XYZ file of C-alpha atoms in Angstrom:
736
model
C 8.988 20.320 -62.451
C 13.106 21.459 -62.572
C 13.519 23.789 -59.758
C 16.364 26.256 -61.179
C 18.787 27.362 -57.817
C 19.280 31.289 -57.279
C 22.559 33.352 -57.234
C 22.306 34.043 -53.746
C 25.891 33.800 -51.726
C 28.212 30.293 -51.365
C 27.377 30.527 -47.549
C 22.937 30.618 -48.415
C 20.631 27.132 -47.814
C 20.695 25.696 -51.284
C 16.711 24.052 -51.418
C 18.735 20.852 -52.437
C 19.826 20.448 -48.880
C 16.734 21.059 -47.599
C 15.351 18.659 -49.463
C 18.258 16.107 -48.897
C 17.409 17.004 -44.691
C 14.142 16.058 -45.352
C 14.264 13.214 -47.223
C 16.889 11.641 -44.736
C 14.363 11.673 -41.579
C 10.737 11.714 -43.299
C 11.914 9.428 -46.406
C 7.651 9.014 -46.586
C 8.075 12.562 -47.561
C 6.035 13.764 -50.627
C 8.848 16.288 -52.298
C 7.108 17.142 -55.436
C 4.977 19.295 -52.586
C 7.857 21.042 -51.617
C 9.127 21.386 -55.074
C 5.732 23.175 -55.854
C 6.352 25.198 -52.421
C 9.519 26.371 -53.320
C 8.797 27.308 -57.140
C 6.071 29.591 -56.343
C 8.030 31.017 -53.195
C 10.712 31.584 -56.082
C 8.539 33.264 -58.708
C 6.601 35.211 -55.972
C 9.302 36.908 -54.473
C 10.956 37.204 -58.139
C 12.994 41.362 -58.299
C 12.134 41.609 -54.402
C 15.277 42.625 -51.785
C 16.609 42.354 -48.095
C 17.416 45.773 -46.476
C 21.411 43.505 -47.462
C 20.957 43.113 -50.482
C 20.495 39.840 -51.006
C 18.079 38.492 -53.194
C 14.613 37.394 -50.549
C 14.641 34.437 -51.227
C 17.215 33.629 -49.368
C 15.182 34.217 -46.112
C 12.841 31.460 -47.094
C 15.559 28.969 -48.135
C 17.045 29.674 -44.406
C 13.971 29.807 -42.736
C 13.021 26.039 -44.262
C 16.939 24.734 -43.771
C 15.670 25.560 -40.171
C 13.069 23.991 -40.111
C 14.477 20.591 -41.264
C 17.058 21.202 -38.352
C 14.352 20.986 -36.363
C 12.718 18.003 -38.014
C 9.758 18.606 -38.700
C 7.055 17.438 -41.801
C 6.907 18.273 -44.926
C 4.178 20.425 -44.761
C 5.361 23.300 -42.247
C 8.837 22.928 -44.007
C 7.398 23.904 -46.939
C 5.224 26.413 -45.172
C 8.698 27.797 -44.420
C 9.592 28.431 -47.605
C 5.716 30.599 -48.019
C 5.471 31.791 -44.891
C 6.685 35.521 -46.023
C 4.248 34.763 -49.651
C 0.972 36.647 -48.109
C 2.592 39.688 -46.064
C 4.983 40.444 -48.702
C 3.415 40.121 -52.323
C 0.157 40.080 -54.177
C -0.377 36.690 -52.868
C -3.757 35.538 -50.696
C -4.203 32.883 -48.707
C -7.298 31.665 -51.251
C -4.713 31.038 -53.430
C -2.129 29.493 -51.483
C -4.914 27.294 -50.062
C -5.988 25.870 -54.133
C -2.581 25.554 -54.524
C -0.896 23.620 -51.692
C -4.267 22.489 -49.611
C -5.804 23.619 -46.240
C -3.372 22.968 -43.683
C 0.060 24.153 -45.450
C -2.278 27.961 -46.201
C -3.315 27.375 -42.502
C 0.260 27.449 -40.797
C 1.202 30.459 -43.635
C -1.375 32.418 -41.928
C -0.724 31.004 -39.115
C 3.232 32.871 -38.960
C 1.391 35.876 -40.968
C 1.749 39.331 -39.365
C -0.855 41.434 -38.931
C 0.124 43.747 -42.187
C -3.788 45.345 -42.893
C -4.976 46.799 -39.290
C -4.180 49.938 -38.494
C -2.770 50.547 -34.834
C -2.719 53.374 -32.717
C 0.761 52.796 -31.990
C 3.016 50.295 -32.845
C 3.042 48.860 -28.997
C -0.483 47.796 -29.946
C 0.553 46.392 -33.362
C 2.986 43.832 -32.220
C 0.633 42.699 -28.906
C -1.593 42.159 -31.683
C 0.242 40.311 -33.803
C 1.346 38.019 -30.670
C -2.299 37.344 -29.686
C -2.860 36.288 -32.633
C 0.853 33.869 -32.978
C -1.659 31.966 -29.840
C -4.436 31.771 -30.828
C -2.836 30.401 -34.008
C 0.195 27.944 -32.182
C -2.966 27.030 -30.249
C -4.990 25.174 -32.890
C -1.106 24.608 -33.902
C 1.811 24.052 -32.455
C 3.775 24.079 -35.739
C 2.630 27.701 -36.272
C 5.532 28.384 -32.988
C 7.894 26.500 -34.994
C 8.147 28.232 -38.003
C 8.048 32.039 -36.113
C 10.845 30.761 -34.267
C 12.669 29.559 -37.244
C 11.922 33.393 -39.171
C 13.072 34.805 -36.346
C 16.699 33.320 -35.210
C 17.357 34.110 -39.509
C 16.080 37.014 -38.941
C 18.284 38.254 -35.939
C 20.974 36.644 -37.834
C 21.260 39.040 -40.610
C 19.765 41.949 -38.156
C 23.301 43.695 -38.656
C 21.769 45.564 -42.726
C 18.798 46.829 -40.994
C 19.105 50.692 -39.011
C 20.274 50.712 -35.269
C 16.488 51.532 -34.133
C 14.426 48.745 -35.994
C 17.839 46.560 -34.984
C 17.264 47.427 -30.730
C 13.851 47.244 -31.292
C 13.658 43.555 -32.787
C 16.673 42.295 -30.361
C 14.454 43.455 -27.523
C 11.166 42.141 -28.263
C 13.108 38.592 -29.273
C 14.237 39.262 -25.447
C 11.206 39.343 -24.371
C 9.085 36.816 -25.795
C 10.331 34.765 -28.729
C 13.551 33.668 -26.351
C 11.806 32.631 -23.515
C 8.983 30.893 -26.000
C 12.258 28.577 -27.031
C 12.797 27.440 -24.115
C 8.757 27.007 -22.428
C 9.434 24.284 -25.963
C 12.534 23.124 -25.081
C 14.729 23.397 -27.589
C 17.618 25.139 -25.563
C 20.363 25.801 -28.912
C 17.638 28.089 -30.029
C 17.254 30.127 -26.430
C 20.271 30.521 -26.638
C 21.771 31.406 -30.153
C 18.668 34.739 -29.775
C 19.933 34.665 -26.261
C 23.341 36.257 -27.450
C 22.013 37.743 -30.901
C 19.962 39.927 -28.640
C 22.872 40.772 -26.867
C 25.091 41.591 -29.062
C 22.624 44.450 -31.071
C 21.511 45.933 -27.247
C 24.460 45.880 -25.700
C 27.121 45.627 -28.511
C 30.293 46.697 -25.958
C 29.404 44.063 -23.296
C 28.888 41.780 -25.920
C 32.288 42.369 -27.782
C 34.066 42.649 -24.451
C 33.030 38.844 -23.599
C 33.954 37.939 -26.553
C 37.825 39.175 -25.962
C 38.047 38.583 -22.478
C 36.727 34.188 -23.135
C 39.265 33.501 -26.334
C 41.884 34.640 -23.795
C 40.560 32.767 -21.177
C 39.369 29.665 -22.391
C 42.904 28.200 -23.565
C 43.226 27.659 -19.198
C 39.170 27.015 -18.319
C 39.244 24.041 -21.345
C 42.222 22.483 -19.694
C 41.843 22.778 -16.426
C 38.293 21.277 -17.356
C 39.899 18.164 -18.678
C 41.939 17.616 -15.440
C 38.842 17.289 -13.672
C 37.220 15.664 -16.598
C 39.875 13.519 -15.879
C 39.465 12.164 -12.463
C 35.993 12.104 -12.551
C 36.576 9.545 -15.389
C 38.894 7.041 -13.542
C 36.245 7.145 -10.869
C 33.674 6.535 -12.806
C 36.099 3.617 -14.285
C 36.845 2.182 -10.489
C 33.412 1.877 -9.820
C 32.215 -0.096 -13.911
C 30.073 3.390 -14.471
C 29.377 3.047 -18.422
C 28.880 6.603 -19.168
C 30.020 9.523 -21.202
C 31.560 12.975 -20.017
C 32.162 16.223 -21.973
C 32.507 19.977 -21.174
C 29.577 22.517 -22.007
C 30.372 25.728 -22.523
C 28.164 28.630 -21.078
C 27.130 31.011 -24.221
C 27.095 34.794 -23.823
C 23.933 35.982 -22.432
C 24.158 33.121 -19.658
C 28.090 35.136 -18.478
C 26.494 38.563 -19.004
C 23.053 37.700 -16.885
C 25.381 36.081 -13.680
C 27.343 38.828 -13.994
C 24.945 41.486 -12.910
C 22.940 39.380 -10.597
C 25.689 39.377 -7.961
C 26.853 42.446 -9.920
C 30.512 40.566 -10.019
C 33.310 41.238 -13.340
C 34.049 38.286 -16.151
C 36.835 37.471 -13.657
C 35.212 36.427 -10.825
C 31.963 34.324 -13.269
C 33.735 30.639 -12.271
C 31.039 28.686 -13.937
C 31.323 29.253 -17.798
C 32.385 25.692 -18.601
C 30.366 23.162 -16.813
C 30.337 18.315 -17.011
C 27.702 16.777 -18.346
C 27.026 13.739 -17.374
C 25.214 10.553 -19.869
C 24.030 8.045 -18.016
C 22.618 5.289 -19.157
C 19.427 4.985 -17.404
C 18.262 7.188 -14.389
C 19.003 4.702 -11.134
C 22.397 5.207 -12.675
C 21.514 9.230 -12.317
C 21.532 9.039 -9.027
C 24.263 7.484 -8.629
C 26.614 9.373 -9.891
C 25.044 12.398 -8.439
C 26.459 10.262 -5.545
C 29.876 9.529 -6.484
C 30.609 13.356 -7.417
C 29.178 14.153 -4.402
C 31.944 11.683 -2.444
C 34.738 12.882 -4.768
C 34.588 16.712 -3.718
C 31.900 19.148 -0.856
C 28.199 20.147 -2.908
C 27.802 23.909 -2.703
C 24.549 23.922 -0.568
C 21.423 25.040 -2.512
C 23.473 24.336 -5.690
C 21.887 20.783 -6.391
C 18.372 20.210 -8.401
C 16.483 16.919 -9.298
C 14.743 18.019 -12.431
C 14.621 14.478 -13.660
C 11.630 13.387 -10.458
C 9.966 16.576 -10.366
C 10.042 17.573 -14.680
C 10.340 21.590 -15.688
C 7.026 21.853 -17.341
C 9.044 21.766 -20.893
C 9.603 18.043 -19.934
C 13.603 18.925 -19.298
C 15.138 17.013 -17.311
C 18.453 16.230 -15.310
C 20.327 16.496 -11.376
C 22.196 19.748 -11.697
C 24.894 19.948 -8.994
C 27.733 22.811 -7.793
C 30.519 21.375 -6.087
C 33.928 22.572 -4.838
C 36.956 21.699 -6.941
C 40.154 21.209 -7.548
C 41.578 24.244 -6.124
C 38.176 25.602 -4.420
C 36.831 26.300 -7.996
C 33.584 25.749 -8.927
C 32.612 23.835 -10.824
C 28.810 22.680 -12.301
C 27.715 19.173 -13.726
C 23.855 18.244 -15.335
C 23.637 14.427 -14.949
C 21.603 12.954 -17.148
C 19.963 10.055 -19.376
C 20.563 10.135 -23.993
C 16.927 10.695 -24.266
C 16.654 13.155 -21.715
C 19.892 15.012 -22.666
C 18.444 14.837 -26.506
C 14.982 16.502 -25.566
C 16.634 18.997 -23.247
C 19.036 20.828 -26.266
C 15.618 19.619 -29.185
C 12.968 20.141 -26.933
C 8.945 19.145 -28.158
C 11.251 18.414 -31.971
C 12.434 16.009 -30.419
C 9.181 13.985 -29.180
C 6.428 16.019 -31.105
C 4.859 13.115 -32.660
C 2.168 14.907 -35.417
C -1.624 14.297 -35.645
C -3.100 15.129 -38.409
C -3.947 19.050 -37.856
C -1.317 19.169 -35.944
C -2.706 18.403 -32.609
C -0.421 16.580 -30.190
C -0.675 14.354 -28.173
C -1.398 12.837 -24.111
C 2.590 12.366 -23.925
C 3.390 15.761 -24.941
C -0.472 16.985 -23.720
C 1.866 18.964 -20.184
C 4.078 20.968 -21.827
C 0.864 22.515 -24.231
C -0.908 23.912 -20.634
C 0.646 26.589 -20.315
C -0.257 27.160 -23.932
C -4.039 26.638 -23.848
C -4.242 28.751 -20.292
C -2.268 31.836 -22.385
C -5.504 31.309 -24.828
C -8.613 31.472 -21.943
C -6.714 35.035 -20.332
C -6.644 36.372 -24.158
C -10.197 35.822 -24.679
C -10.466 37.489 -20.558
C -8.167 40.351 -21.409
C -9.200 43.110 -23.984
C -6.679 45.502 -23.511
C -3.516 44.162 -25.826
C -0.621 45.432 -23.096
C -1.662 43.619 -20.469
C -1.783 40.140 -22.153
C 1.177 41.152 -23.463
C 2.589 41.212 -19.932
C 0.644 38.214 -19.058
C 2.715 36.293 -21.454
C 5.960 37.458 -20.495
C 5.254 36.174 -16.885
C 4.410 33.082 -17.352
C 7.308 32.816 -20.740
C 9.505 33.510 -17.486
C 11.961 30.261 -16.225
C 12.249 31.067 -12.752
C 9.915 28.764 -11.141
C 9.270 26.905 -7.384
C 7.533 23.469 -7.358
C 4.505 23.245 -4.403
C 2.303 19.659 -3.411
C -1.177 19.479 -2.333
C -1.700 17.837 0.265
C -2.378 14.405 -1.750
C 0.886 14.708 -3.651
C -0.408 17.085 -6.433
C 1.868 19.113 -7.951
C 1.896 22.396 -8.930
C 4.476 24.624 -10.823
C 3.554 28.097 -10.409
C 6.391 31.345 -10.919
C 8.633 32.137 -8.428
C 7.502 34.308 -6.085
C 4.078 33.351 -5.803
C 1.458 32.753 -2.469
C -0.698 29.815 -1.579
C -3.241 32.585 -3.145
C -2.039 31.799 -6.984
C -1.478 28.835 -5.736
C -5.185 28.791 -5.088
C -5.820 29.400 -8.229
C -3.671 27.175 -10.204
C -6.020 24.315 -8.788
C -9.206 26.065 -9.910
C -10.540 29.199 -10.074
C -13.937 28.900 -7.221
C -11.205 27.696 -5.049
C -8.383 31.129 -5.233
C -12.359 33.275 -5.211
C -12.701 32.023 -1.889
C -9.514 31.485 -0.295
C -9.454 32.909 3.272
C -5.864 30.985 3.490
C -3.563 28.528 4.046
C -1.155 26.244 5.534
C 2.113 25.030 4.635
C 3.739 22.428 5.415
C 1.360 21.803 8.557
C 1.391 25.195 9.845
C -0.796 28.472 9.202
C 0.648 30.633 7.283
C -0.003 34.167 5.119
C -1.396 34.700 2.417
C 1.299 36.329 1.206
C 4.019 34.273 2.710
C 6.388 33.495 -1.177
C 6.495 29.884 -1.782
C 9.365 27.506 -1.600
C 10.556 24.384 -3.864
C 9.296 21.225 -2.606
C 5.580 23.371 0.086
C 3.479 21.072 0.758
C 0.511 24.002 0.540
C -3.578 23.707 1.741
C -5.866 25.768 1.328
C -8.580 27.190 3.953
C -12.080 28.824 1.909
C -14.992 29.983 2.759
C -17.590 30.532 0.781
C -18.388 34.560 1.661
C -14.518 34.784 0.791
C -14.391 37.891 -2.016
C -11.374 38.607 -3.830
C -9.366 41.530 -2.862
C -7.762 44.175 -4.251
C -4.685 43.760 -2.275
C -4.700 40.715 -3.807
C -3.133 42.147 -6.504
C -0.018 43.046 -5.031
C 0.797 39.992 -3.936
C -0.366 37.294 -6.147
C 2.319 36.390 -9.428
C 0.737 34.160 -11.600
C -1.239 35.934 -14.511
C -3.971 32.966 -13.578
C -4.678 35.212 -10.098
C -4.492 38.215 -11.327
C -6.584 37.720 -14.198
C -9.308 36.269 -12.014
C -8.846 39.094 -9.520
C -9.098 41.840 -12.440
C -12.308 40.015 -13.619
C -13.747 39.919 -10.828
C -12.792 43.579 -9.110
C -14.360 44.960 -12.769
C -17.850 43.767 -11.973
C -17.677 44.980 -8.696
C -16.593 47.821 -9.231
C -18.650 48.350 -13.152
C -21.568 47.677 -10.449
C -20.680 49.837 -8.399
C -19.885 53.095 -10.986
C -23.077 52.448 -12.631
C -25.144 53.081 -9.551
C -22.937 55.975 -8.220
C -23.551 57.405 -12.002
C -27.346 57.362 -12.337
C -27.335 59.069 -8.902
C -25.316 61.608 -9.974
C -27.532 61.830 -13.671
C -30.406 61.964 -12.080
C -29.370 64.823 -9.685
C -27.687 66.988 -12.323
C -30.710 66.404 -15.120
C -33.496 67.632 -11.937
C -31.107 71.033 -11.113
C -31.395 71.339 -14.561
C -35.330 71.358 -14.217
C -34.880 68.110 -16.332
C -37.407 65.219 -16.377
C -35.158 62.545 -15.604
C -37.911 59.161 -16.387
C -38.007 61.420 -19.389
C -34.408 62.985 -20.649
C -32.870 59.521 -20.629
C -34.971 58.231 -23.016
C -34.378 60.747 -24.926
C -32.034 60.086 -28.266
C -30.029 63.050 -27.887
C -29.035 62.875 -24.624
C -26.214 59.727 -26.556
C -25.155 62.339 -28.926
C -22.122 63.838 -27.311
C -20.608 61.266 -25.382
C -21.476 58.936 -28.725
C -17.032 59.306 -30.312
C -16.397 58.631 -26.357
C -17.680 55.168 -27.761
C -20.884 54.984 -25.573
C -24.123 53.829 -27.361
C -26.221 53.224 -24.373
C -27.546 54.514 -21.228
C -25.914 51.719 -19.167
C -22.197 52.387 -20.276
C -23.681 56.314 -19.522
C -23.838 55.908 -15.535
C -20.347 53.506 -15.584
C -18.759 56.849 -17.264
C -20.290 59.027 -15.143
C -19.362 57.249 -12.583
C -15.989 56.643 -13.256
C -15.867 60.461 -13.659
C -14.711 59.859 -17.594
C -17.578 62.125 -19.368
C -18.986 65.717 -16.884
C -22.306 65.115 -16.760
C -22.113 69.501 -18.131
C -21.219 66.838 -21.410
C -24.532 64.226 -21.164
C -26.572 67.224 -20.319
C -25.323 69.706 -23.273
C -28.003 69.147 -25.686
C -30.805 68.627 -23.787
C -31.114 72.337 -21.990
C -31.122 76.368 -23.861
C -28.087 77.835 -23.594
C -29.596 80.923 -21.330
C -30.543 77.549 -18.736
C -27.020 76.032 -19.371
C -25.052 79.692 -18.489
C -26.904 79.134 -15.312
C -27.275 75.802 -14.399
C -23.201 74.754 -15.037
C -20.258 77.177 -14.216
C -17.749 77.373 -16.459
C -14.373 75.355 -15.312
C -11.331 74.938 -17.311
C -8.668 71.254 -16.338
C -6.805 72.010 -13.446
C -2.688 70.947 -14.130
C -0.861 70.068 -10.763
C 2.422 69.222 -10.432
C 3.232 70.032 -13.745
C 4.890 73.424 -13.943
C 5.203 74.695 -17.687
C 4.692 71.799 -18.789
C 1.482 70.557 -20.235
C -0.638 67.540 -20.929
C -3.138 66.841 -23.519
C -5.886 65.005 -22.653
C -8.390 63.307 -25.032
C -11.973 63.568 -24.485
C -11.778 64.947 -20.454
C -12.428 67.910 -19.369
C -12.556 69.965 -15.748
C -10.715 67.501 -14.845
C -7.248 67.663 -12.618
C -4.008 66.439 -13.680
C -0.788 65.662 -11.069
C 2.245 63.726 -12.627
C 2.092 60.081 -10.047
C 5.489 59.905 -7.934
C 5.099 56.376 -8.518
C 7.035 56.496 -11.389
C 7.852 59.976 -12.225
C 7.048 60.333 -15.418
C 9.109 63.077 -17.806
C 8.694 64.800 -21.203
C 9.626 62.033 -23.757
C 7.513 59.669 -21.528
C 5.000 57.014 -23.304
C 1.943 58.162 -20.489
C -1.158 56.365 -19.750
C -4.298 58.283 -17.206
C -5.702 56.738 -14.936
C -8.641 58.025 -13.529
C -8.607 58.090 -9.400
C -11.228 58.574 -7.434
C -11.205 62.452 -5.847
C -8.223 63.450 -6.659
C -8.811 63.436 -11.144
C -6.535 62.188 -13.313
C -2.715 60.595 -12.647
C -0.428 60.559 -15.426
C 1.854 57.455 -15.348
C 4.943 56.389 -17.992
C 3.115 52.448 -19.529
C 5.739 50.551 -18.443
C 4.426 51.796 -14.594
C 4.475 49.146 -12.036
C 1.525 50.147 -10.307
C -1.010 50.515 -13.708
C -0.136 46.516 -13.264
C -2.120 46.363 -9.624
C -4.356 50.446 -10.955
C -5.630 49.090 -14.655
C -8.211 46.251 -13.369
C -10.882 48.532 -14.578
C -10.094 49.448 -18.696
C -12.354 52.608 -18.850
C -10.776 54.885 -15.771
C -7.735 54.474 -18.457
C -7.396 57.641 -20.998
C -5.349 58.478 -23.743
C -3.304 61.231 -22.893
C 0.005 63.106 -24.364
C 3.292 65.425 -23.710
C 2.052 69.026 -25.083
C 4.626 69.556 -27.720
C 7.061 72.661 -26.299
C 6.524 71.838 -22.564
C 9.849 72.201 -20.973
C 10.389 72.426 -17.200
C 12.718 69.954 -14.640
C 11.409 66.939 -13.134
C 13.076 65.418 -10.487
C 14.252 62.112 -11.259
C 15.725 59.231 -9.770
C 18.841 56.807 -10.332
C 21.677 54.592 -9.541
C 24.840 54.419 -9.762
C 26.592 50.859 -9.207
C 30.679 51.220 -9.369
C 33.608 49.773 -8.542
C 35.031 51.920 -4.524
C 38.067 54.141 -6.178
C 39.296 56.997 -4.875
C 37.684 60.757 -7.374
C 34.981 58.464 -8.916
C 32.355 60.063 -6.749
C 33.965 63.675 -8.584
C 33.897 62.147 -12.118
C 30.012 61.165 -11.776
C 28.809 63.872 -10.550
C 30.593 66.361 -13.291
C 29.260 63.812 -15.499
C 25.867 64.591 -14.342
C 26.246 67.720 -14.400
C 27.982 68.568 -17.748
C 25.494 66.793 -19.405
C 22.755 69.547 -18.031
C 21.533 68.193 -15.202
C 21.454 69.226 -11.042
C 21.773 66.842 -8.110
C 19.461 68.541 -5.469
C 19.972 64.643 -3.656
C 22.946 61.868 -3.621
C 23.792 59.424 -1.480
C 26.390 57.220 -1.130
C 26.783 53.879 0.280
C 29.764 51.094 0.038
C 30.636 47.440 0.690
C 32.606 45.398 1.718
C 32.701 44.029 -1.977
C 34.811 46.904 -2.762
C 31.877 48.317 -4.564
C 30.142 51.939 -4.319
C 26.521 52.606 -5.060
C 25.650 56.334 -5.844
C 22.204 57.375 -5.370
C 21.056 60.771 -6.881
C 17.695 62.409 -7.231
C 18.209 64.969 -10.930
C 16.578 67.441 -11.950
C 16.113 66.457 -15.681
C 13.486 68.598 -18.841
C 12.779 65.782 -20.761
C 14.028 62.011 -21.144
C 16.521 62.149 -24.500
C 18.507 64.728 -21.215
C 18.541 61.635 -18.916
C 19.985 59.481 -22.115
C 23.263 62.652 -22.005
C 23.203 62.310 -18.518
C 23.346 57.394 -18.495
C 25.895 58.172 -22.038
C 28.258 59.784 -20.657
C 27.603 58.020 -16.546
C 27.937 54.008 -18.835
C 31.440 55.907 -20.820
C 33.452 56.220 -16.771
C 35.922 53.781 -16.101
C 34.508 52.065 -13.044
C 31.109 52.988 -13.934
C 29.458 49.544 -13.321
C 25.879 49.915 -12.874
C 23.375 53.265 -14.226
C 19.736 52.799 -13.453
C 16.369 55.098 -13.232
C 14.295 53.867 -10.506
C 11.360 53.537 -10.512
C 9.539 52.694 -6.964
C 7.921 49.342 -7.305
C 9.594 48.004 -10.707
C 11.390 44.509 -10.821
C 13.602 44.672 -13.364
C 13.478 41.358 -15.084
C 14.875 42.327 -18.455
C 18.053 42.958 -19.724
C 17.087 46.828 -20.950
C 15.734 48.115 -17.617
C 18.569 47.757 -15.252
C 21.221 49.579 -17.853
C 19.189 52.226 -20.319
C 16.606 54.840 -19.633
C 13.003 52.605 -20.268
């Protein structure tokens, strides 16, 4: 078959380059399959253009090229060429199966986006799409690797999209795909994705870092070379056969450090570190001792990932020392094999079996993936599932030990309850206490690296709802919520049954006869209630009023006699109105924990005794409240709602004269009123302003933030949500 190369620009990847690379690392590959996939993709995408105006074929070629950089097998590279054929052309998965076989068709199906399902919102579409990817990649991990390659090239060409899409795709990439690359240990993809995200989410910050890094590079490289010379001399004197080189911190890593410690670029001392490659694990420790003999180590900055590898099999020794001129210098010490795994992750040691199954050696890497698959079965709500995924993908972890020496990797901040659930669900559910390092510790104690944990259990113990406030791992949260949901459903069923039977008697109706009537469900079917049991539960939660249920069973005069007309009462809403789907006769109030304002995406939660509480969809307390999805209802702001709402914000600045006046006048110029202000200064010449401002909607808050962020001396502006732990880039600097 003759391959015709498209005219897609000088810097694009050609089919010949992809074929040559595949032949180089997998000489046994049948390239006729690759040629056929290329020709099929070329014909299918003929005439299609990308946003940039380039032929669409440019994209699948680049995706296939990235897959060859990961040294994936023939079928994966072929699937990379075909990955958008089903989504963006008239061809089906069945056609691909007939042309290329089950394996390639399954890979393409796994990475194909859900485009034909009608979702209520973009967030739900995103979550369902990701849920499908999780299930697919559990069956064949190559699905995720192709998806990462697809996302990487999309990020490289993101500039051609409208700004709104740029920010949405960049945020999704930062939340999900960069952490996934980290979980698989593919460092270069993770770093590149994060830098692209910073470029589009914080363009001013990115350009400033690029500019300052270029200015500082010469001086810093000179310093690193002088340190390398000193280390090489010590290595020679002690007869070590090692390689030493400098490494540069990527821009997002620099940004994270500046944000975490509230320091300027000039105070980030580890922009460049040193990496030492030893010839054996034993010599890694010997080199560590040598480096510590040259310079004093910084307390608390040593990590041994050789003895206890990360879940993605990353191994290395990390230490920071006070080097020449009193500067901090970070060293990473590892073997050549460890370095290969650190850079390439799973792609460096992946051994494909038939169907993309993992071998026993790689089993540990995918334990977290199998857990995600289990959780997605239990978590019906897509938002809960996405939150669980994000929690598990964060890389900050602690390692704790059982009394027998078994190690458990947990999310940073985990408690003995998390440890108990990590051992087994039954142990977690019956946990009554714990001993940490031989001493009794409270259940809210946050585990530290190296802790030895002994779990104390009792057969009569059951999970408490309060546990949800202290556990961190998705497994613990999911299991606790599931049990609480079952218990609350049983209670609500009993309560709802008693309430309905009582109201039926008040209306002079026989409960036994009425409950057998098909009419009793006629008014509530639109709410998804199709059984008497579900009806009891809905009434018990307060989701359905008995008036609505009994209406079709009695005549109009009796109805008026039995029930008084009621209206929705809005408490604390002022002129702002909220539309509630499927509810009447209920109090409504705005929650104080997240202080929603018009323009925020909101959700309603049915409380016991206080009516409907309105929260933002990303409120930190919703995760605790949503044990039972039947208590969450769809709500939205009514158009034309106008009222002022109080909002807490903090502004971090350098401490200099006149800045408070500038900050205050900027808030006023944005049309907001300051009702309360508090200033705190610190020894490091910084000041934190706490304001309570009155605004009308989210657009006005955006205006306030834009004016504040443009001021010279303002380091960070943040919307305060009570209980919200900001873990993402946007939550520290932009209103959600």
